[in-house]
Amino acid sequence: MNANLLFINANVITLDGANSRAGSVAVSNGKITGIWTKPEPPKGEIDINEKMKVVNLHGDTLLPGFIDTHNHILMYSQTKEQVDCSSPKNKTIADIVEAIGLKTMETIDGAWVVGFGYDDTLLYEKRHLTRWDLDKVSQKNPVIVKHISGHVAAVNSLALQSAGLNDQVSDPQGGHFGRDDRGKLNGVIYEPSAMEMVQKQIPKKSVEDMVKTIGKAANEYLTHGITTNTDAAVGLTDGLQELDVHLKASEKNINPMRTQLMIMHQHLRKGERFGEYSPQMLNDELWERSNGKAKLDSAKMFQDGSIQGLTGALRKPYHQNPDVYGDLIHDEQSFQEEVLDLHKRGFRVTTHGNGDRAIGSILDAYSNALTNLPKKNHRHRIEHVQTATTEDLTRMGQLGIAGSFFINHVYYWGDRHKRIFLGPERAKRISPLADAIEHNILFTLHSDCPITPISPLFLVWAAVNRKTREGEILGPEQRIDVETALKSMTIYGAHFIFDEENTGSIELMKKADFTILESDPTTVAPMEIKDIKVKATFIDGKPVYGQEMLVTS
């Protein structure tokens, strides 16, 4: 055998169907061409010559590259340039207002100031920012500060004026405007349909500038071992300019990862840019424009908002807000009609659903579509699946609906779900992975970055331990084993994107996408998994992070 890359003395976790292990792996022209159980291939089976690079891993762990099936890399790249309004850095509303004030001092009059990451329930005041808070330091600059959930924002009076919003404005479908006791707008805006009225007033950056920022984020993703990545809402904020950014970044290899793109459904409607496209036509265009790096993932829809923003649609009211149930984004008839249209045209549909009422609505729409046009292996998806009941999971299994679980909710919001949002009984069942396995549901895990930090190993840690920020084990019966959690970030992810024949496990003739870890996640103490160092990342057998391994091995 001839090969150009050989890993020896490795602890290879293949994550194949047999969960087999190996000790050495050979790569030729970007594909896996040899796997041996021994630390080195048997003599005579491979031609070791001066053209081959031999990487001695000295016992380090070789895994398939991680596949992240849901995050917002472009949005994340933009937040890096915004005012950091997160907690615990900011303990009070005054802290955030001060940070915004400092930014306005270095910003020309009339230019927008954008912040990200405030969390009302972590602030001392336990409330949202208001226009009056922000007006104290921003009389000459319109300001928008986005909530950590991504589903709420606070703006100042100048921002409301620039969008033409006054106290008489009506709430749009699927969103609403916060008001004070007298009915006056207080500057808090809920859900994209309301937020976009303000956001579209913000001048867009050039494609070239956005490509640069996404490149920086991509390099960070590579340090976490991610080889295939999905942007979960392309066209949500800045329209199809976002698509241009992704395709240009891939074409120029500024983003080296394999890229999956969920295209917002409104761009697929009749009369819109891709209204007459079939999925194959759209995928072919993405593939060609990205130089073979980007693919169509699905048509993306939302059917509710965020539990922590009180906009997730629940069947029973919020724990500390007994008059609030959350809202469906679309009325159910129009939602079912649009899902059916996309299904008939051949699109795989992915829908955001946090609350159980939204999840039930999504399942009704999928069931309607599959009844009208039965289709095997459709792999329609629900994103987040945060409060799915046993009945919901049963229906998902019966309909063949996949689920991408936002498991990081357990750590970052589990304590507050228990005390504030859902109450003890519902909180312990968020992200019910053990039940998903019982109902034979294809699933993955995701970070929803920038809502929580990007890190596949943290996701695995969260699924295995279910530890909250305050140290409680929330719903221990929903924990899963390490191997299954690793598969949810690799081979299950490959199934999600219809690429299981090429990626997701270390098997002969699959693509040579790898991540190299300093320790074995299956043998360290479960609480240590999140702290394992990623030493290198390979795509198509080429190092894209940790290149020094090729020199020092």
Short mmCIF file of C-alpha atoms in Angstrom, two decimals, residues 76-410:
data_model
loop_
_atom_site.label_atom_id
_atom_site.label_comp_id
_atom_site.label_asym_id
_atom_site.label_seq_id
_atom_site.Cartn_x
_atom_site.Cartn_y
_atom_site.Cartn_z
CA TYR A 76 -20.89 34.49 16.51
CA SER A 77 -18.19 36.14 14.44
CA GLN A 78 -20.14 39.40 14.54
CA THR A 79 -20.65 39.30 18.31
CA LYS A 80 -16.88 39.39 18.73
CA GLU A 81 -17.01 43.00 17.54
CA GLN A 82 -19.97 44.00 19.75
CA VAL A 83 -20.11 45.30 23.32
CA ASP A 84 -19.87 42.38 25.75
CA CYS A 85 -22.98 42.65 27.92
CA SER A 86 -22.83 39.15 29.37
CA SER A 87 -22.85 38.02 32.98
CA PRO A 88 -21.09 37.43 35.33
CA LYS A 89 -18.85 40.10 33.78
CA ASN A 90 -21.77 42.51 34.16
CA LYS A 91 -23.49 42.15 37.51
CA THR A 92 -26.00 45.00 37.24
CA ILE A 93 -27.87 47.02 34.65
CA ALA A 94 -25.61 49.93 35.57
CA ASP A 95 -22.59 47.84 34.52
CA ILE A 96 -24.08 47.26 31.07
CA VAL A 97 -25.16 50.88 30.70
CA GLU A 98 -21.63 51.99 31.58
CA ALA A 99 -20.15 49.67 28.94
CA ILE A 100 -22.57 51.01 26.33
CA GLY A 101 -21.74 54.55 27.39
CA LEU A 102 -18.02 53.96 26.94
CA LYS A 103 -18.68 52.61 23.44
CA THR A 104 -20.79 55.63 22.48
CA MET A 105 -17.94 57.92 23.51
CA GLU A 106 -15.73 56.41 20.81
CA THR A 107 -18.52 56.20 18.21
CA ILE A 108 -19.46 59.03 15.85
CA ASP A 109 -22.86 60.63 16.38
CA GLY A 110 -25.63 58.78 14.57
CA ALA A 111 -23.73 55.50 14.23
CA TRP A 112 -25.23 52.37 15.77
CA VAL A 113 -23.92 50.79 18.96
CA VAL A 114 -24.60 47.04 19.26
CA GLY A 115 -24.22 44.88 22.36
CA PHE A 116 -24.79 41.19 22.92
CA GLY A 117 -25.31 38.71 25.70
CA TYR A 118 -27.25 40.35 28.54
CA ASP A 119 -29.21 37.92 30.71
CA ASP A 120 -31.93 39.51 32.83
CA THR A 121 -32.09 36.64 35.34
CA LEU A 122 -28.37 36.92 36.12
CA LEU A 123 -28.49 40.64 36.77
CA TYR A 124 -28.98 42.03 40.28
CA GLU A 125 -32.21 43.77 39.23
CA LYS A 126 -33.67 40.58 37.67
CA ARG A 127 -35.21 42.50 34.80
CA HIS A 128 -34.58 43.48 31.18
CA LEU A 129 -32.81 46.64 30.12
CA THR A 130 -35.22 49.36 28.98
CA ARG A 131 -35.05 52.31 26.62
CA TRP A 132 -34.82 54.61 29.63
CA ASP A 133 -31.77 52.78 30.99
CA LEU A 134 -30.01 53.12 27.65
CA ASP A 135 -31.14 56.69 27.02
CA LYS A 136 -29.02 57.82 29.97
CA VAL A 137 -25.84 57.30 27.95
CA SER A 138 -26.99 57.22 24.32
CA GLN A 139 -28.80 60.37 23.24
CA LYS A 140 -26.93 60.64 19.92
CA ASN A 141 -26.49 56.99 18.93
CA PRO A 142 -29.17 54.35 18.30
CA VAL A 143 -28.46 51.33 20.51
CA ILE A 144 -29.53 47.69 20.41
CA VAL A 145 -28.44 45.17 23.04
CA LYS A 146 -29.33 41.56 22.26
CA HIS A 147 -30.34 39.08 24.94
CA ILE A 148 -28.24 35.93 25.41
CA SER A 149 -31.16 33.85 24.09
CA GLY A 150 -31.02 35.63 20.74
CA HIS A 151 -34.81 36.02 20.89
CA VAL A 152 -35.06 39.32 22.78
CA ALA A 153 -33.38 42.70 22.47
CA ALA A 154 -33.41 46.02 24.31
CA VAL A 155 -33.14 49.29 22.38
CA ASN A 156 -32.99 52.99 23.21
CA SER A 157 -35.44 55.67 22.15
CA LEU A 158 -33.35 56.72 19.16
CA ALA A 159 -33.39 53.16 17.83
CA LEU A 160 -37.19 53.05 18.12
CA GLN A 161 -37.44 56.38 16.31
CA SER A 162 -35.13 55.25 13.50
CA ALA A 163 -37.41 52.24 12.92
CA GLY A 164 -40.52 54.42 12.98
CA LEU A 165 -41.91 52.65 16.05
CA ASN A 166 -44.25 54.45 18.43
CA ASP A 167 -46.71 53.54 21.14
CA GLN A 168 -49.46 52.83 18.59
CA VAL A 169 -47.53 50.08 16.77
CA SER A 170 -49.24 46.68 16.61
CA ASP A 171 -47.46 43.47 17.53
CA PRO A 172 -46.39 41.40 14.51
CA GLN A 173 -47.23 37.72 14.07
CA GLY A 174 -44.95 35.65 16.30
CA GLY A 175 -43.44 38.57 18.21
CA HIS A 176 -44.34 41.52 20.40
CA PHE A 177 -43.15 44.80 21.87
CA GLY A 178 -42.66 45.27 25.59
CA ARG A 179 -44.70 48.03 27.19
CA ASP A 180 -44.91 49.74 30.57
CA ASP A 181 -48.01 50.00 32.75
CA ARG A 182 -49.29 52.90 30.65
CA GLY A 183 -48.95 51.02 27.37
CA LYS A 184 -45.85 52.89 26.23
CA LEU A 185 -43.04 51.03 24.46
CA ASN A 186 -40.33 50.23 27.01
CA GLY A 187 -37.67 49.29 24.46
CA VAL A 188 -37.79 45.52 24.98
CA ILE A 189 -38.49 43.65 21.74
CA TYR A 190 -39.41 39.98 21.50
CA GLU A 191 -38.70 37.57 18.63
CA PRO A 192 -37.29 38.17 15.12
CA SER A 193 -40.53 39.43 13.57
CA ALA A 194 -40.42 42.42 15.94
CA MET A 195 -36.65 42.69 16.24
CA GLU A 196 -36.14 42.88 12.47
CA MET A 197 -37.97 46.22 12.35
CA VAL A 198 -35.05 47.69 14.26
CA GLN A 199 -32.26 45.48 12.99
CA LYS A 200 -32.87 46.33 9.34
CA GLN A 201 -32.02 49.94 10.16
CA ILE A 202 -28.45 48.96 11.08
CA PRO A 203 -26.08 49.51 8.12
CA LYS A 204 -24.78 46.24 6.74
CA LYS A 205 -21.10 45.50 6.65
CA SER A 206 -19.54 44.56 3.34
CA VAL A 207 -19.30 40.93 2.30
CA GLU A 208 -15.53 41.21 2.39
CA ASP A 209 -15.50 42.42 6.00
CA MET A 210 -17.92 39.71 7.07
CA VAL A 211 -15.80 37.05 5.34
CA LYS A 212 -12.82 38.16 7.41
CA THR A 213 -14.75 37.89 10.66
CA ILE A 214 -16.16 34.47 9.84
CA GLY A 215 -12.63 33.32 9.05
CA LYS A 216 -11.52 34.21 12.58
CA ALA A 217 -14.44 32.27 14.03
CA ALA A 218 -13.70 29.28 11.80
CA ASN A 219 -10.15 29.13 13.09
CA GLU A 220 -11.53 29.03 16.63
CA TYR A 221 -13.91 26.22 15.71
CA LEU A 222 -10.97 24.21 14.34
CA THR A 223 -9.25 24.40 17.72
CA HIS A 224 -12.20 22.41 19.09
CA GLY A 225 -11.85 19.60 16.54
CA ILE A 226 -14.80 20.55 14.33
CA THR A 227 -14.42 19.43 10.73
CA THR A 228 -18.02 19.81 9.50
CA ASN A 229 -20.15 22.72 10.65
CA THR A 230 -23.75 23.85 10.15
CA ASP A 231 -24.95 27.45 10.21
CA ALA A 232 -28.51 27.03 11.41
CA ALA A 233 -30.26 30.15 10.06
CA VAL A 234 -28.72 31.60 6.91
CA GLY A 235 -30.60 34.70 5.81
CA LEU A 236 -32.26 35.41 9.15
CA THR A 237 -30.81 38.87 9.88
CA ASP A 238 -29.03 40.24 6.80
CA GLY A 239 -30.88 38.37 4.08
CA LEU A 240 -29.04 36.46 1.39
CA GLN A 241 -25.92 38.56 1.88
CA GLU A 242 -25.25 36.04 4.64
CA LEU A 243 -25.24 33.28 2.04
CA ASP A 244 -22.76 35.22 -0.09
CA VAL A 245 -20.47 35.51 2.94
CA HIS A 246 -20.53 31.78 3.64
CA LEU A 247 -19.90 30.81 0.02
CA LYS A 248 -17.07 33.30 -0.41
CA ALA A 249 -15.41 32.17 2.84
CA SER A 250 -15.59 28.56 1.70
CA GLU A 251 -14.49 29.28 -1.86
CA LYS A 252 -11.36 31.08 -0.69
CA ASN A 253 -10.73 28.48 2.05
CA ILE A 254 -10.95 31.24 4.66
CA ASN A 255 -13.32 28.80 6.34
CA PRO A 256 -11.63 25.39 5.86
CA MET A 257 -14.45 23.36 7.40
CA ARG A 258 -17.03 21.43 5.45
CA THR A 259 -20.10 23.66 5.63
CA GLN A 260 -23.80 22.84 5.85
CA LEU A 261 -26.28 25.68 5.38
CA MET A 262 -29.84 25.88 6.68
CA ILE A 263 -31.55 28.43 4.42
CA MET A 264 -34.34 30.44 6.02
CA HIS A 265 -37.66 29.35 4.58
CA GLN A 266 -38.81 32.79 3.43
CA HIS A 267 -36.11 32.80 0.75
CA LEU A 268 -37.61 29.60 -0.70
CA ARG A 269 -41.12 31.00 -1.12
CA LYS A 270 -42.56 31.70 -4.56
CA GLY A 271 -41.41 35.06 -5.83
CA GLU A 272 -38.25 34.98 -3.72
CA ARG A 273 -34.67 34.29 -4.84
CA PHE A 274 -34.95 30.49 -4.59
CA GLY A 275 -38.70 30.19 -5.00
CA GLU A 276 -38.45 28.07 -8.14
CA TYR A 277 -35.48 25.98 -7.01
CA SER A 278 -35.51 22.29 -6.18
CA PRO A 279 -33.21 21.16 -3.37
CA GLN A 280 -30.84 19.65 -5.95
CA MET A 281 -30.68 22.88 -7.92
CA LEU A 282 -29.94 24.88 -4.79
CA ASN A 283 -27.36 22.40 -3.53
CA ASP A 284 -25.62 22.40 -6.92
CA GLU A 285 -25.39 26.20 -6.85
CA LEU A 286 -23.99 26.23 -3.31
CA TRP A 287 -21.48 23.50 -4.20
CA GLU A 288 -20.29 25.31 -7.31
CA ARG A 289 -20.04 28.76 -5.72
CA SER A 290 -18.15 27.40 -2.69
CA ASN A 291 -15.61 25.39 -4.70
CA GLY A 292 -17.04 22.14 -3.38
CA LYS A 293 -17.05 23.10 0.30
CA ALA A 294 -20.67 24.04 1.14
CA LYS A 295 -23.92 22.10 0.86
CA LEU A 296 -27.60 22.70 1.46
CA ASP A 297 -28.64 21.30 4.81
CA SER A 298 -32.33 22.11 4.94
CA ALA A 299 -35.08 24.71 4.88
CA LYS A 300 -35.11 26.36 8.31
CA MET A 301 -38.24 27.45 10.18
CA PHE A 302 -39.02 28.66 13.71
CA GLN A 303 -42.21 27.77 15.58
CA ASP A 304 -41.44 29.36 18.95
CA GLY A 305 -38.80 31.29 20.82
CA SER A 306 -36.76 30.81 23.97
CA ILE A 307 -37.73 29.35 27.37
CA GLN A 308 -35.45 31.82 29.15
CA GLY A 309 -37.02 34.65 27.15
CA LEU A 310 -40.53 33.43 28.11
CA THR A 311 -41.34 33.07 24.40
CA GLY A 312 -41.02 29.30 24.11
CA ALA A 313 -44.55 27.93 23.53
CA LEU A 314 -45.57 25.68 26.45
CA ARG A 315 -48.68 23.59 27.04
CA LYS A 316 -48.67 24.57 30.72
CA PRO A 317 -47.72 28.06 31.96
CA TYR A 318 -44.31 29.24 33.07
CA HIS A 319 -43.46 28.37 36.67
CA GLN A 320 -43.15 31.92 38.06
CA ASN A 321 -45.35 33.52 35.38
CA PRO A 322 -48.62 31.56 35.55
CA ASP A 323 -50.31 33.84 33.00
CA VAL A 324 -47.61 33.27 30.35
CA TYR A 325 -47.57 30.31 27.97
CA GLY A 326 -45.30 31.63 25.22
CA ASP A 327 -46.24 32.05 21.57
CA LEU A 328 -46.23 30.07 18.35
CA ILE A 329 -44.40 31.94 15.60
CA HIS A 330 -46.80 30.87 12.83
CA ASP A 331 -50.51 30.16 13.00
CA GLU A 332 -50.88 26.44 12.61
CA GLN A 333 -52.73 26.41 9.29
CA SER A 334 -50.19 28.54 7.42
CA PHE A 335 -47.36 26.65 9.10
CA GLN A 336 -48.71 23.30 7.94
CA GLU A 337 -49.22 24.63 4.42
CA GLU A 338 -45.64 25.89 4.16
CA VAL A 339 -44.14 22.69 5.58
CA LEU A 340 -46.23 20.65 3.13
CA ASP A 341 -45.08 22.81 0.21
CA LEU A 342 -41.41 22.41 1.16
CA HIS A 343 -41.86 18.66 1.71
CA LYS A 344 -43.52 18.21 -1.70
CA ARG A 345 -40.71 20.15 -3.38
CA GLY A 346 -38.23 17.73 -1.80
CA PHE A 347 -36.69 19.95 0.89
CA ARG A 348 -35.67 18.52 4.23
CA VAL A 349 -37.34 20.76 6.82
CA THR A 350 -35.68 21.80 10.08
CA THR A 351 -37.79 23.60 12.68
CA HIS A 352 -36.83 25.31 15.93
CA GLY A 353 -38.95 24.06 18.83
CA ASN A 354 -38.15 24.65 22.52
CA GLY A 355 -41.53 24.48 24.21
CA ASP A 356 -43.62 21.31 24.16
CA ARG A 357 -46.58 23.11 22.54
CA ALA A 358 -44.31 24.19 19.69
CA ILE A 359 -42.89 20.67 19.41
CA GLY A 360 -46.43 19.29 19.17
CA SER A 361 -47.27 21.86 16.47
CA ILE A 362 -44.17 20.90 14.49
CA LEU A 363 -45.03 17.21 14.73
CA ASP A 364 -48.56 17.95 13.51
CA ALA A 365 -47.12 19.74 10.48
CA TYR A 366 -44.64 16.97 9.72
CA SER A 367 -47.32 14.32 10.16
CA ASN A 368 -49.62 16.21 7.79
CA ALA A 369 -46.86 16.45 5.18
CA LEU A 370 -45.96 12.77 5.45
CA THR A 371 -49.62 11.75 5.26
CA ASN A 372 -50.08 13.77 2.08
CA LEU A 373 -46.84 12.51 0.57
CA PRO A 374 -45.26 9.53 2.37
CA LYS A 375 -41.49 9.53 2.16
CA LYS A 376 -38.93 7.30 3.77
CA ASN A 377 -35.61 8.61 5.01
CA HIS A 378 -36.78 12.22 4.96
CA ARG A 379 -34.84 13.11 8.14
CA HIS A 380 -36.96 16.16 8.92
CA ARG A 381 -35.67 17.65 12.14
CA ILE A 382 -36.66 19.45 15.30
CA GLU A 383 -34.04 21.77 16.80
CA HIS A 384 -33.48 22.07 20.56
CA VAL A 385 -36.32 19.68 21.60
CA GLN A 386 -35.91 21.15 25.06
CA THR A 387 -39.18 20.23 26.78
CA ALA A 388 -40.39 17.31 24.66
CA THR A 389 -42.75 15.03 26.57
CA THR A 390 -42.77 11.24 26.38
CA GLU A 391 -45.71 11.49 23.98
CA ASP A 392 -43.79 13.93 21.76
CA LEU A 393 -40.78 11.61 21.63
CA THR A 394 -43.02 8.65 20.83
CA ARG A 395 -44.41 10.57 17.84
CA MET A 396 -40.91 11.59 16.74
CA GLY A 397 -39.86 7.94 16.73
CA GLN A 398 -42.97 6.84 14.84
CA LEU A 399 -42.61 9.58 12.21
CA GLY A 400 -38.85 9.19 11.83
CA ILE A 401 -38.17 12.77 12.97
CA ALA A 402 -34.58 13.50 14.03
CA GLY A 403 -33.74 15.79 16.94
CA SER A 404 -30.81 18.08 17.61
CA PHE A 405 -30.70 18.68 21.37
CA PHE A 406 -29.37 21.89 22.93
CA ILE A 407 -27.90 19.96 25.87
CA ASN A 408 -26.01 22.99 27.20
CA HIS A 409 -29.31 24.27 28.60
CA VAL A 410 -28.74 21.83 31.47
#
